[in-house]
CSV table of C-alpha atoms in Angstrom, one decimal:
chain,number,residue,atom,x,y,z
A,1,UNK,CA,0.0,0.0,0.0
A,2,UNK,CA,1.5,3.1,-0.7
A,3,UNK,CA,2.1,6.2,2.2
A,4,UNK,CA,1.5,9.4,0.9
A,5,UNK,CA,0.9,12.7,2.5
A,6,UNK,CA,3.1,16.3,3.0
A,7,UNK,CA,5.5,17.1,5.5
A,8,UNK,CA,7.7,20.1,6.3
A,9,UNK,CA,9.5,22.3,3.4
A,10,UNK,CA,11.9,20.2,1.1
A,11,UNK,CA,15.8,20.9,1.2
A,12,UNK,CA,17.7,18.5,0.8
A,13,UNK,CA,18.8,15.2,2.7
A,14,UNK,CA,15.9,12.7,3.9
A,15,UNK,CA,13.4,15.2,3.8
A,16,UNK,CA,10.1,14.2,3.4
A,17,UNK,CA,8.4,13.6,0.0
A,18,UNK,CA,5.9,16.3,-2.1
A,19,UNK,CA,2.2,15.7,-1.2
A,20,UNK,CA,0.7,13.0,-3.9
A,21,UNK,CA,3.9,11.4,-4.4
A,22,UNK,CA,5.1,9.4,-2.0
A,23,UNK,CA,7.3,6.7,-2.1
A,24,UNK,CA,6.0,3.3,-1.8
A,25,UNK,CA,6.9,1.1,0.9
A,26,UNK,CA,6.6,-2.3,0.0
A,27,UNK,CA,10.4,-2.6,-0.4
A,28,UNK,CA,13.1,-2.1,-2.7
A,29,UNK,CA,11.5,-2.2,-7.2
A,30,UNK,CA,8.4,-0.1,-5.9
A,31,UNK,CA,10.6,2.4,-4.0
A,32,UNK,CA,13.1,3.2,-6.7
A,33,UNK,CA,10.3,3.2,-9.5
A,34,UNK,CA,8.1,5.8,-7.3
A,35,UNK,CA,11.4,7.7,-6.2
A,36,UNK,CA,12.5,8.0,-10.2
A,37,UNK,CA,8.4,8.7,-10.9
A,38,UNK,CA,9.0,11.3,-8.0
A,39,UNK,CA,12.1,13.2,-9.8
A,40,UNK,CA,10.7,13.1,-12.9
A,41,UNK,CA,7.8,15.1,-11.7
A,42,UNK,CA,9.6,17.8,-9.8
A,43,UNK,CA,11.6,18.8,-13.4
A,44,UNK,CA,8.7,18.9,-15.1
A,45,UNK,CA,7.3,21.0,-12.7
A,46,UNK,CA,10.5,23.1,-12.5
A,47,UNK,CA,11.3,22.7,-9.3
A,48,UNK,CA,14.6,23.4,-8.2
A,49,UNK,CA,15.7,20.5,-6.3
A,50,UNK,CA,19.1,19.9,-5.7
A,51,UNK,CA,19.0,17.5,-8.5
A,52,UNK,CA,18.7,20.4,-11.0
A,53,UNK,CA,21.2,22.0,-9.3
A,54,UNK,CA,23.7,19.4,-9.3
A,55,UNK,CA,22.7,18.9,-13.2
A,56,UNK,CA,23.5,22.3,-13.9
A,57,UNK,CA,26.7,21.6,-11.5
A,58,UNK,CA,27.8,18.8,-13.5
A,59,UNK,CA,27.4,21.2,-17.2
A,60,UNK,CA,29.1,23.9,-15.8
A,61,UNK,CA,32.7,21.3,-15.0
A,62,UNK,CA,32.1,20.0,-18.1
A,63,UNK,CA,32.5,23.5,-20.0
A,64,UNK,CA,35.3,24.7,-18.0
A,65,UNK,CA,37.0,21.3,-17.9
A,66,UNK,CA,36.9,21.4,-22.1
A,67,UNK,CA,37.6,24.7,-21.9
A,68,UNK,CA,40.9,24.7,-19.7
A,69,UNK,CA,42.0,21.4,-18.3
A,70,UNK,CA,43.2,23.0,-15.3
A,71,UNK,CA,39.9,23.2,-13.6
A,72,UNK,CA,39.3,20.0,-12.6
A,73,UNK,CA,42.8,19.3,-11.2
A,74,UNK,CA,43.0,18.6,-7.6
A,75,UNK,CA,44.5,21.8,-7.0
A,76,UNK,CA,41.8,24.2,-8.2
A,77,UNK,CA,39.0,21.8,-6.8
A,78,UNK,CA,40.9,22.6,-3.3
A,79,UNK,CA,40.8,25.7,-4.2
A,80,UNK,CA,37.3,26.2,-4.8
A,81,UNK,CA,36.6,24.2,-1.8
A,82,UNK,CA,38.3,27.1,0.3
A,83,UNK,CA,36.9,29.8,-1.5
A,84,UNK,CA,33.3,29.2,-1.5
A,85,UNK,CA,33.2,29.3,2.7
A,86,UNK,CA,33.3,33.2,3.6
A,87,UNK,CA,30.5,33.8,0.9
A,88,UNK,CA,28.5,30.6,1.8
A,89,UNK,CA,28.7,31.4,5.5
A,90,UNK,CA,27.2,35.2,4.6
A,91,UNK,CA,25.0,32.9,2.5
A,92,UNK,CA,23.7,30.6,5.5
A,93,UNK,CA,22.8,33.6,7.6
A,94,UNK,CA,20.6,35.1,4.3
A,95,UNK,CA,18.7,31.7,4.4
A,96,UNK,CA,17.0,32.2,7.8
A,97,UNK,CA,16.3,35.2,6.6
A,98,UNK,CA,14.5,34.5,3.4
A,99,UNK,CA,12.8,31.1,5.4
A,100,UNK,CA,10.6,34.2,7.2
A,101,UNK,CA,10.1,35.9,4.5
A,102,UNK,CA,12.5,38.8,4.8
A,103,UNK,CA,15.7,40.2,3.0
A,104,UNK,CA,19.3,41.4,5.0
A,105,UNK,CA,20.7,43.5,2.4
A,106,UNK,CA,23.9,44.5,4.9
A,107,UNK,CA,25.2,41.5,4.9
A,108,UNK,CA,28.1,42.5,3.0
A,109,UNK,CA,28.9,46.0,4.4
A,110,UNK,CA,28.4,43.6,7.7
A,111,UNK,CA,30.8,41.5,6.4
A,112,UNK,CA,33.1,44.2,5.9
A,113,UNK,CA,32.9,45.9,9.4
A,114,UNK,CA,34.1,42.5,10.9
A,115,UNK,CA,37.2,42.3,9.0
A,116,UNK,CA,37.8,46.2,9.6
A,117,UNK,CA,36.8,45.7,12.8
A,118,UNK,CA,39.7,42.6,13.4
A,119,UNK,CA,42.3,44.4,11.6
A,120,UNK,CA,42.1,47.3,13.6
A,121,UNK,CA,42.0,46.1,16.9
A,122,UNK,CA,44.6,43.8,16.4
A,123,UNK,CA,46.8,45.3,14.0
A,124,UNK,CA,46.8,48.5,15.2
A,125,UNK,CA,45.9,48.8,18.3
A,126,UNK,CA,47.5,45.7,19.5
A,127,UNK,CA,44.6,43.4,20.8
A,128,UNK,CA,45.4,39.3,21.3
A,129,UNK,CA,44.1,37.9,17.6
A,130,UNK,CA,41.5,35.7,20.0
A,131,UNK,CA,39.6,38.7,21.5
A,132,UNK,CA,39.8,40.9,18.5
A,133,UNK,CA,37.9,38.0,16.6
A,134,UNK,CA,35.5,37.8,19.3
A,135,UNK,CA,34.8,41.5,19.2
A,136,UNK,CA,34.3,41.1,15.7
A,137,UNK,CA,31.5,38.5,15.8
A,138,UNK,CA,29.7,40.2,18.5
A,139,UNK,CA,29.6,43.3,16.6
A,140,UNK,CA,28.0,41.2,13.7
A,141,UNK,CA,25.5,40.0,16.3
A,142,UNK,CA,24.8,43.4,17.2
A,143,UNK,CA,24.4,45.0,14.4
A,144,UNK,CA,21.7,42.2,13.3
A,145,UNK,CA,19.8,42.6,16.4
A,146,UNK,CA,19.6,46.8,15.4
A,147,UNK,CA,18.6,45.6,12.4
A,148,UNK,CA,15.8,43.3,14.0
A,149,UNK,CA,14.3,45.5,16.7
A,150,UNK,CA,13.4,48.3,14.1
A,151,UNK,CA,12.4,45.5,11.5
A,152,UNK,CA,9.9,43.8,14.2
A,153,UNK,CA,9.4,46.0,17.3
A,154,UNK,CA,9.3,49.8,15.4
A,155,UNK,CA,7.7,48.1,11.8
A,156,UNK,CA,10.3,49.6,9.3
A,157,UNK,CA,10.4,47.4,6.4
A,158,UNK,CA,13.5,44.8,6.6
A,159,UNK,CA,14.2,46.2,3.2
A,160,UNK,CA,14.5,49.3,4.1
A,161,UNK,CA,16.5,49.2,7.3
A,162,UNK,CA,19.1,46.5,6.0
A,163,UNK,CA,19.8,48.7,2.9
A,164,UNK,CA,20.1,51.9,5.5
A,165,UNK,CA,22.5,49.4,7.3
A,166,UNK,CA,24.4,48.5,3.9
A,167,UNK,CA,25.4,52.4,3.5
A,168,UNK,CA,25.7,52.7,7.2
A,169,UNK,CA,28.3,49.8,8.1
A,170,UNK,CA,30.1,50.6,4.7
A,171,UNK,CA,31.0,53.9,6.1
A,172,UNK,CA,32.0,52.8,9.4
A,173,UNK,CA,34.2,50.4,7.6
A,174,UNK,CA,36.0,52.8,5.5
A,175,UNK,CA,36.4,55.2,8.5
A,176,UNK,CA,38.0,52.4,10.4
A,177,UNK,CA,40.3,51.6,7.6
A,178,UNK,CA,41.6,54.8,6.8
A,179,UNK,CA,43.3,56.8,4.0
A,180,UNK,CA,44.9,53.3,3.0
A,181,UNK,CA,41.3,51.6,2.4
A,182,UNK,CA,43.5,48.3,3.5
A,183,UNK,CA,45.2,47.2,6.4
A,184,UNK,CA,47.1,43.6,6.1
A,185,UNK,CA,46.6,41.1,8.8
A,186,UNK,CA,49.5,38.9,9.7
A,187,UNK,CA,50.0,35.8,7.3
A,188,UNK,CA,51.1,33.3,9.8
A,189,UNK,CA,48.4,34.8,12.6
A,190,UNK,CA,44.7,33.3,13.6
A,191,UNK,CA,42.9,34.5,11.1
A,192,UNK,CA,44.8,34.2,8.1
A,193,UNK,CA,44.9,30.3,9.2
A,194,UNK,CA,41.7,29.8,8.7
A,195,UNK,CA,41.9,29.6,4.9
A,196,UNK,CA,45.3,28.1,4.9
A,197,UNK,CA,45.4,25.5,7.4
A,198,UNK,CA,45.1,22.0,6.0
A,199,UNK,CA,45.1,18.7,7.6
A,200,UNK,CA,47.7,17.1,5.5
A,201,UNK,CA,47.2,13.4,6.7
A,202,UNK,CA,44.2,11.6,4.4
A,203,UNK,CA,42.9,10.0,7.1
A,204,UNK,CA,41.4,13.4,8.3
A,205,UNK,CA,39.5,13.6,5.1
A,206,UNK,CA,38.2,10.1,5.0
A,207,UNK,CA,37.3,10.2,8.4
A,208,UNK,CA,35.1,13.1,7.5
A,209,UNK,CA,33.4,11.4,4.6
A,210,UNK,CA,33.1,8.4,6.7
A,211,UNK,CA,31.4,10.4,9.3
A,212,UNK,CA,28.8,12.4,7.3
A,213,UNK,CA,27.9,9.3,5.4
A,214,UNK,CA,27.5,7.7,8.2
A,215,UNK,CA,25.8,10.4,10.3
A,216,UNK,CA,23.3,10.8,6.6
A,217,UNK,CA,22.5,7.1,7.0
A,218,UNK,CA,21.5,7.0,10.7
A,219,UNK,CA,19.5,10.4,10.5
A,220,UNK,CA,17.6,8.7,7.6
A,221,UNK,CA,16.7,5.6,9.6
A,222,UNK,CA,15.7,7.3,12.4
A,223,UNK,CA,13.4,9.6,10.6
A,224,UNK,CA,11.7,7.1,8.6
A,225,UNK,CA,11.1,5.0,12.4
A,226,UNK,CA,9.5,8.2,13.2
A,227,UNK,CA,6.9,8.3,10.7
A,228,UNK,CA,6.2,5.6,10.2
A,229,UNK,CA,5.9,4.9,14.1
A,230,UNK,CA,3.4,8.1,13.2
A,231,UNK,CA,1.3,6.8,10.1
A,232,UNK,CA,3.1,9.3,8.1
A,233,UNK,CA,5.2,9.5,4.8
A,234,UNK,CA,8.5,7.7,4.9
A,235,UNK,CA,11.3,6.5,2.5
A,236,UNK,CA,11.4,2.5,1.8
A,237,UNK,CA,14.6,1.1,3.1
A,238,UNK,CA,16.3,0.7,-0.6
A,239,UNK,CA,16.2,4.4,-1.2
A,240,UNK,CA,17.5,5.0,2.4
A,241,UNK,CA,20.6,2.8,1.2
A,242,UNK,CA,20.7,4.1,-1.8
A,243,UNK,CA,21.2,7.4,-1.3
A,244,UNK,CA,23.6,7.2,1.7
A,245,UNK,CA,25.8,4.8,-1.2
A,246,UNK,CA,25.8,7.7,-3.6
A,247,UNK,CA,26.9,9.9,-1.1
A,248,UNK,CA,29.6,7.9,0.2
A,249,UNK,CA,31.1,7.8,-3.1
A,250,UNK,CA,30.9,11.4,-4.0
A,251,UNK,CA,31.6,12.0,-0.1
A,252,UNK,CA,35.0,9.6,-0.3
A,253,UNK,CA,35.5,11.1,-4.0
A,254,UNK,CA,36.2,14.3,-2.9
A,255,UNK,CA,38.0,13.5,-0.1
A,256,UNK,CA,40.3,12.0,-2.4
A,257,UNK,CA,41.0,14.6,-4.3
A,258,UNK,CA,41.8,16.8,-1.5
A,259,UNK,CA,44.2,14.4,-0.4
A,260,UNK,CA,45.9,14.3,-3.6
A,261,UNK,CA,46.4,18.3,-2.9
A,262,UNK,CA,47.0,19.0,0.6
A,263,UNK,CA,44.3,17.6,2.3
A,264,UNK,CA,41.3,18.5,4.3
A,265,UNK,CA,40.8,22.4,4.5
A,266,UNK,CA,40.9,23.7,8.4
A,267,UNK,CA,37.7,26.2,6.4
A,268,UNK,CA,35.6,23.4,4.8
A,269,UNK,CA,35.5,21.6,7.7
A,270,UNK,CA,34.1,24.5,9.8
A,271,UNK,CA,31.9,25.1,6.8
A,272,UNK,CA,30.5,22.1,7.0
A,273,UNK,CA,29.9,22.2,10.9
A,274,UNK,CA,27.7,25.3,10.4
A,275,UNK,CA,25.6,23.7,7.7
A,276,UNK,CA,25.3,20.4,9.8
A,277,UNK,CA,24.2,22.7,13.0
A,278,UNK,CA,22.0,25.3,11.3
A,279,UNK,CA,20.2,22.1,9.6
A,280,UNK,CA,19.8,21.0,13.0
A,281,UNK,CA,18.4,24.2,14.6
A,282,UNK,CA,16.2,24.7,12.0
A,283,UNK,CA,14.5,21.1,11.1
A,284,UNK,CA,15.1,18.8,14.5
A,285,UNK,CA,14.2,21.8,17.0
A,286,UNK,CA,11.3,23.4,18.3
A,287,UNK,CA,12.4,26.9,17.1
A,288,UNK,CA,13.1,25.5,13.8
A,289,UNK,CA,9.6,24.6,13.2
A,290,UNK,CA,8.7,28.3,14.6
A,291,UNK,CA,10.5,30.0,11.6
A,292,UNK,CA,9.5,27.6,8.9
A,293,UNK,CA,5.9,28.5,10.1
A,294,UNK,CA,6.6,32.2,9.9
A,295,UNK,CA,7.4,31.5,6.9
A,296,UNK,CA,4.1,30.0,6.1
A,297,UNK,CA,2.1,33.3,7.5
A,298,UNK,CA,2.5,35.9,10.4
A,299,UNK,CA,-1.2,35.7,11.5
A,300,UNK,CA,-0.9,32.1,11.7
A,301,UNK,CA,1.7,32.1,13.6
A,302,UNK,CA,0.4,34.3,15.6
A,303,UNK,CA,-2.7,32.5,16.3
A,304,UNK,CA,-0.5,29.5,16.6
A,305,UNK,CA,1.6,31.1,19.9
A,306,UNK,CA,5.0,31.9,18.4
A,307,UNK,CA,6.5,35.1,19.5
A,308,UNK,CA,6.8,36.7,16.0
A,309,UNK,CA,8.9,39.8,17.3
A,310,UNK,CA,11.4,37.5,19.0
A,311,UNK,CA,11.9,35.2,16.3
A,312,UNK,CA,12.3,37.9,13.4
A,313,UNK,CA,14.9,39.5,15.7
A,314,UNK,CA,16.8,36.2,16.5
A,315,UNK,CA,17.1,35.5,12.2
A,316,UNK,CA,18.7,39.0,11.9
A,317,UNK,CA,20.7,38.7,14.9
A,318,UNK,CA,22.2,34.5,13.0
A,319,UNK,CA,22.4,37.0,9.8
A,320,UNK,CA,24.7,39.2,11.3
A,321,UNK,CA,26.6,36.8,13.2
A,322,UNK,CA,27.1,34.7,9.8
A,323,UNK,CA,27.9,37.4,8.0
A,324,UNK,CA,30.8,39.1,10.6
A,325,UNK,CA,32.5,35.1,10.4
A,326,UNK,CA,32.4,35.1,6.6
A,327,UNK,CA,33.8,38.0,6.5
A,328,UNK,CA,36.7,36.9,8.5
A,329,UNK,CA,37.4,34.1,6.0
A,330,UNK,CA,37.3,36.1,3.0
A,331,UNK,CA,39.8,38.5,5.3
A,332,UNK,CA,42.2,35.4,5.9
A,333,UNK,CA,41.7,34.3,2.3
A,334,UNK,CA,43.2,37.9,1.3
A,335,UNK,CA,45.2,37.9,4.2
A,336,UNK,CA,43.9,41.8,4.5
A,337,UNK,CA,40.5,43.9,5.4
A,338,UNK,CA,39.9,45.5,2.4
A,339,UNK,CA,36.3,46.9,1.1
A,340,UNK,CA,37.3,48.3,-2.2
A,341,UNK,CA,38.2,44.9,-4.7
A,342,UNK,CA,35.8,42.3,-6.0
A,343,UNK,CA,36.6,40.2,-3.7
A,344,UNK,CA,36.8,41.8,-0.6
A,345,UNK,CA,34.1,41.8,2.4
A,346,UNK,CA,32.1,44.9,2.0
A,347,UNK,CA,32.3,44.6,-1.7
A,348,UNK,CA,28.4,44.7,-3.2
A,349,UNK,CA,29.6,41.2,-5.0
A,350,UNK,CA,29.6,39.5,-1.6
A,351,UNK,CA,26.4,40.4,-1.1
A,352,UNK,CA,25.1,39.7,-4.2
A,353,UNK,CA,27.0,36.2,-4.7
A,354,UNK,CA,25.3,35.1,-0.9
A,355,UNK,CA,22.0,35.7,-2.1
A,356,UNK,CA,22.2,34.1,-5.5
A,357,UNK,CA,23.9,31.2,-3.4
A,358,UNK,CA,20.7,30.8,-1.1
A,359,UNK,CA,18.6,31.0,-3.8
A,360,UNK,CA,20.2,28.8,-6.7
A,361,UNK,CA,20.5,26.2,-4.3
A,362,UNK,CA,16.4,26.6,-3.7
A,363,UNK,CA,15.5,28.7,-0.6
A,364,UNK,CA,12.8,30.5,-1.7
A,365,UNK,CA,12.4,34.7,-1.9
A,366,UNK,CA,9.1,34.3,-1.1
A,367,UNK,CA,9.9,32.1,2.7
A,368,UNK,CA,9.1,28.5,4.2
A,369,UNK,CA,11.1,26.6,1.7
A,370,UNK,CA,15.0,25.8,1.6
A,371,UNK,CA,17.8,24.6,4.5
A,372,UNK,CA,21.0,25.7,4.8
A,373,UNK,CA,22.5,22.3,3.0
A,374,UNK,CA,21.0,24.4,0.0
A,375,UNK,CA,23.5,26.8,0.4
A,376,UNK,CA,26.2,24.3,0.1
A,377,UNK,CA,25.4,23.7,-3.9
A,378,UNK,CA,24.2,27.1,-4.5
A,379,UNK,CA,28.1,28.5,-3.6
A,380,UNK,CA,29.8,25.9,-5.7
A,381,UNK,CA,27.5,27.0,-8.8
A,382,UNK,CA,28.7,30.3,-8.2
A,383,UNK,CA,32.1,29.7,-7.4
A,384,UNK,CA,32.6,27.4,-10.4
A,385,UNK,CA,32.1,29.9,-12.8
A,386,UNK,CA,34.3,32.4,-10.7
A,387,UNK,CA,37.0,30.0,-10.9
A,388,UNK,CA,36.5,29.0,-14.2
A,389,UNK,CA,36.4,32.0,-15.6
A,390,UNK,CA,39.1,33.3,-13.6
A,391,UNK,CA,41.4,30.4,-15.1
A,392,UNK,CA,40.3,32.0,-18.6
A,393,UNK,CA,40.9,35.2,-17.9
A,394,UNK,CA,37.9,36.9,-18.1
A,395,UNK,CA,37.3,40.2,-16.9
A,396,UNK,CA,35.0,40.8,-13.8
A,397,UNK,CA,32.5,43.0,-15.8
A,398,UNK,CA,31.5,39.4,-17.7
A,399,UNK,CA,31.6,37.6,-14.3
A,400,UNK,CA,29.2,40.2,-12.8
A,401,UNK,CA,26.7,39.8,-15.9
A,402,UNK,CA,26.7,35.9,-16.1
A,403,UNK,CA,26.4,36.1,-12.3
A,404,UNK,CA,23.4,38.3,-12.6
A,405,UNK,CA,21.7,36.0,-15.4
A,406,UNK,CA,22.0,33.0,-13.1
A,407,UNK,CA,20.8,34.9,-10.1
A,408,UNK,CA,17.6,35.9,-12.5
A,409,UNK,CA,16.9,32.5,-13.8
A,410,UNK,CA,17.0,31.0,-10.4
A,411,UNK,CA,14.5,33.6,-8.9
A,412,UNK,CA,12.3,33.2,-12.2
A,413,UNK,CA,12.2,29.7,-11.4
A,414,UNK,CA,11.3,30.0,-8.1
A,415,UNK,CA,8.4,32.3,-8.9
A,416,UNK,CA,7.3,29.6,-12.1
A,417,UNK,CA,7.4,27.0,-9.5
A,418,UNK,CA,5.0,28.7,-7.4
A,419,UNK,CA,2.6,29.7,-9.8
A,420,UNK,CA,2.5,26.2,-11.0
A,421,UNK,CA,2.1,25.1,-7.3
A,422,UNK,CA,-1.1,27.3,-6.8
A,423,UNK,CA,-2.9,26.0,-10.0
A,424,UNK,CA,-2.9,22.8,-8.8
A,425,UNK,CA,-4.3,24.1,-4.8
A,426,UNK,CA,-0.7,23.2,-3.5
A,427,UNK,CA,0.5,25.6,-0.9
């Protein structure tokens, strides 16, 4: 007999499956032949799972690949596995956000305070690396809950305040900084370790991919236990073992190739902490269920007992927070605090790179839908096509455009996906 039914918002993982297609659970043939009927129908109804994503993942190595062999190579795939954690952190903090329904557009000048912020108290003036960082973060967290108490307590629109915030903090930045506009941090200090520390014996790396398969496969089990303890949907054991299989091998694939460069980066690793603890928060905890159904409606909310002033203040106070860590990494990765490149925290490319990281990877503009895990494929999109075309030489103005088109498409996507949703009465 087959188990059907909804559950909470899709993102990735062993989520539960979309209303009127369930997976059947009379064992392994029924399973994969409902699970293939189940992916078939979310591309034709364009919705961005993480299996379009990781199609368009999988094009976009291709074409660099063909274009410049160099891409592939284990030393720009370490690369890029460094590079994409100061704008996916920023990009984490957006998603809890978006999940209520709301924008942070300061993100980046927020970014850019918490380097400027480091570099002067410790370069400067002479702080212990430790505290200055600490200052840093709080200062993030602070500047997020300013954000959040006019957003929820006065009623200024989040849109308005975060981009009063954006010219705000990017004025504070440049008057920390200075005539100079940079001030370099020490290259064998705290900071600058973050980005280029490795763990140079493979076992770290394998134990890692041992670990999240592992952790992947036990969360599954448990989960389907759960619901089906419940009378709910759940996933039939051979899709369970399925998926954890093709995640061990692109889990044990990659941390091959890291080995074969210099091993596990000291900044993935924390990367993927904060994606494994966000997830957490937001789908295995009480006050994760309160923002998803924020998302869903204030008035029902509301009516359903959830403090909506406290909760939109804590999502601006974790956007802040992310956003002053990322923009410690992107400091270590330039081993400077610097608002006026491309690249730097502060720049308006940080901020728009985050955002079209949440969204690619399918949190939704319009709230309740996505995870942070989203994040994790949405930044490697972007990255990709940062590195690649960085490895053939094309100029930023390019970069910017193409970055813009795929930010577009994603959010048209989004929106096609929900129009399609309410034709058929689907929330």
């Amino acid at each position: 007999m087959a188990v059907t039914g909804g559950g909470p918002p899709r993102g990735g993982g062993a989520g539960p499956v979309a209303p009127g297609r369930g997976p059947r659970t009379r064992g392994w043939p029924g399973g994969l032949r409902d699970y293939a009927l189940e992916m078939r129908g979310s591309v034709r109804d364009a919705e961005r799972g993480p299996l379009l994503v990781v199609a368009g993942l999988i094009v976009i190595w291709i074409v660099f690949q063909a274009l410049d062999d160099k891409f592939l190579s284990p030393r720009n795939l370490s690369n890029l596995s460094v590079d994409i954690v100061g704008t996916g952190l920023v990009a984490v903090g957006i998603v809890f956000v978006l999940l209520i329904r709301e924008i942070d557009l300061s993100v980046g000048s927020v970014s850019g305070l918490a380097g400027a912020a480091f570099a002067v108290l410790n370069v400067n003036l002479g702080m212990p690396e430790w505290l200055a960082v600490i200052v840093a973060v709080a200062a993030g967290m602070a500047v997020g809950a300013f954000h959040g108490v006019f957003f929820a307590w006065l009623g200024v629109p989040a849109f308005v305040v975060t981009l009063a915030g954006l010219l705000i903090w990017n004025g504070l930045t440049l008057d920390l900084l200075g005539a100079s506009g940079t001030i370099n941090i020490d290259e064998e200090g705290l900071v600058a370790s973050l980005t280029s520390r490795h763990f140079d014996d493979d076992v770290a790396a394998y134990a890692v991919a041992a670990l999240g398969t592992a952790g992947y496969f036990l969360a599954a089990r448990r989960k389907r236990a759960r619901h089906r303890a419940a009378g709910m949907p759940y996933r039939p054991t051979g899709e369970i073992g399925l998926r954890t299989g093709l995640l061990a091998v692109l889990a044990f694939a990659a941390a091959h190739t890291l080995n074969r460069f210099q091993g596990l980066p000291l900044a993935l690793l924390i990367f993927l902490v904060v994606l494994v603890v966000s997830d957490y928060v937001l789908r295995r905890t009480r006050y994760g269920r309160r923002v998803y159904a924020l998302g869903g409606g204030v008035e029902a909310a509301r009516r359903a007992g959830i403090s909506v002033e406290r909760v939109r203040v804590a999502m601006f106070m974790v956007s802040g927070t992310l956003a002053a860590i990322g923009g410690l990494f992107v400091a270590s990765g330039l081993t400077s605090a610097s608002p006026t490149t491309a690249r730097a925290a502060g720049s308006g490319m940080l901020l728009i790179n985050a955002i079209a990281a949440a969204v690619i990877g399918g949190t939704s503009l319009f709230g309740g839908r996505g995870s942070p895990w989203s994040v994790l494929l949405g930044v490697l999109v972007i990255q990709s096509i940062a590195s690649g075309m960085g490895l053939l030489g094309v100029e930023d103005a390019v970069q910017f455009m193409i970055t813009g088109g795929v930010l577009l498409a994603a959010v048209a996507a989004d929106a096609l996906s929900r129009r399609a949703a309410a034709r058929r009465g689907r929330p």
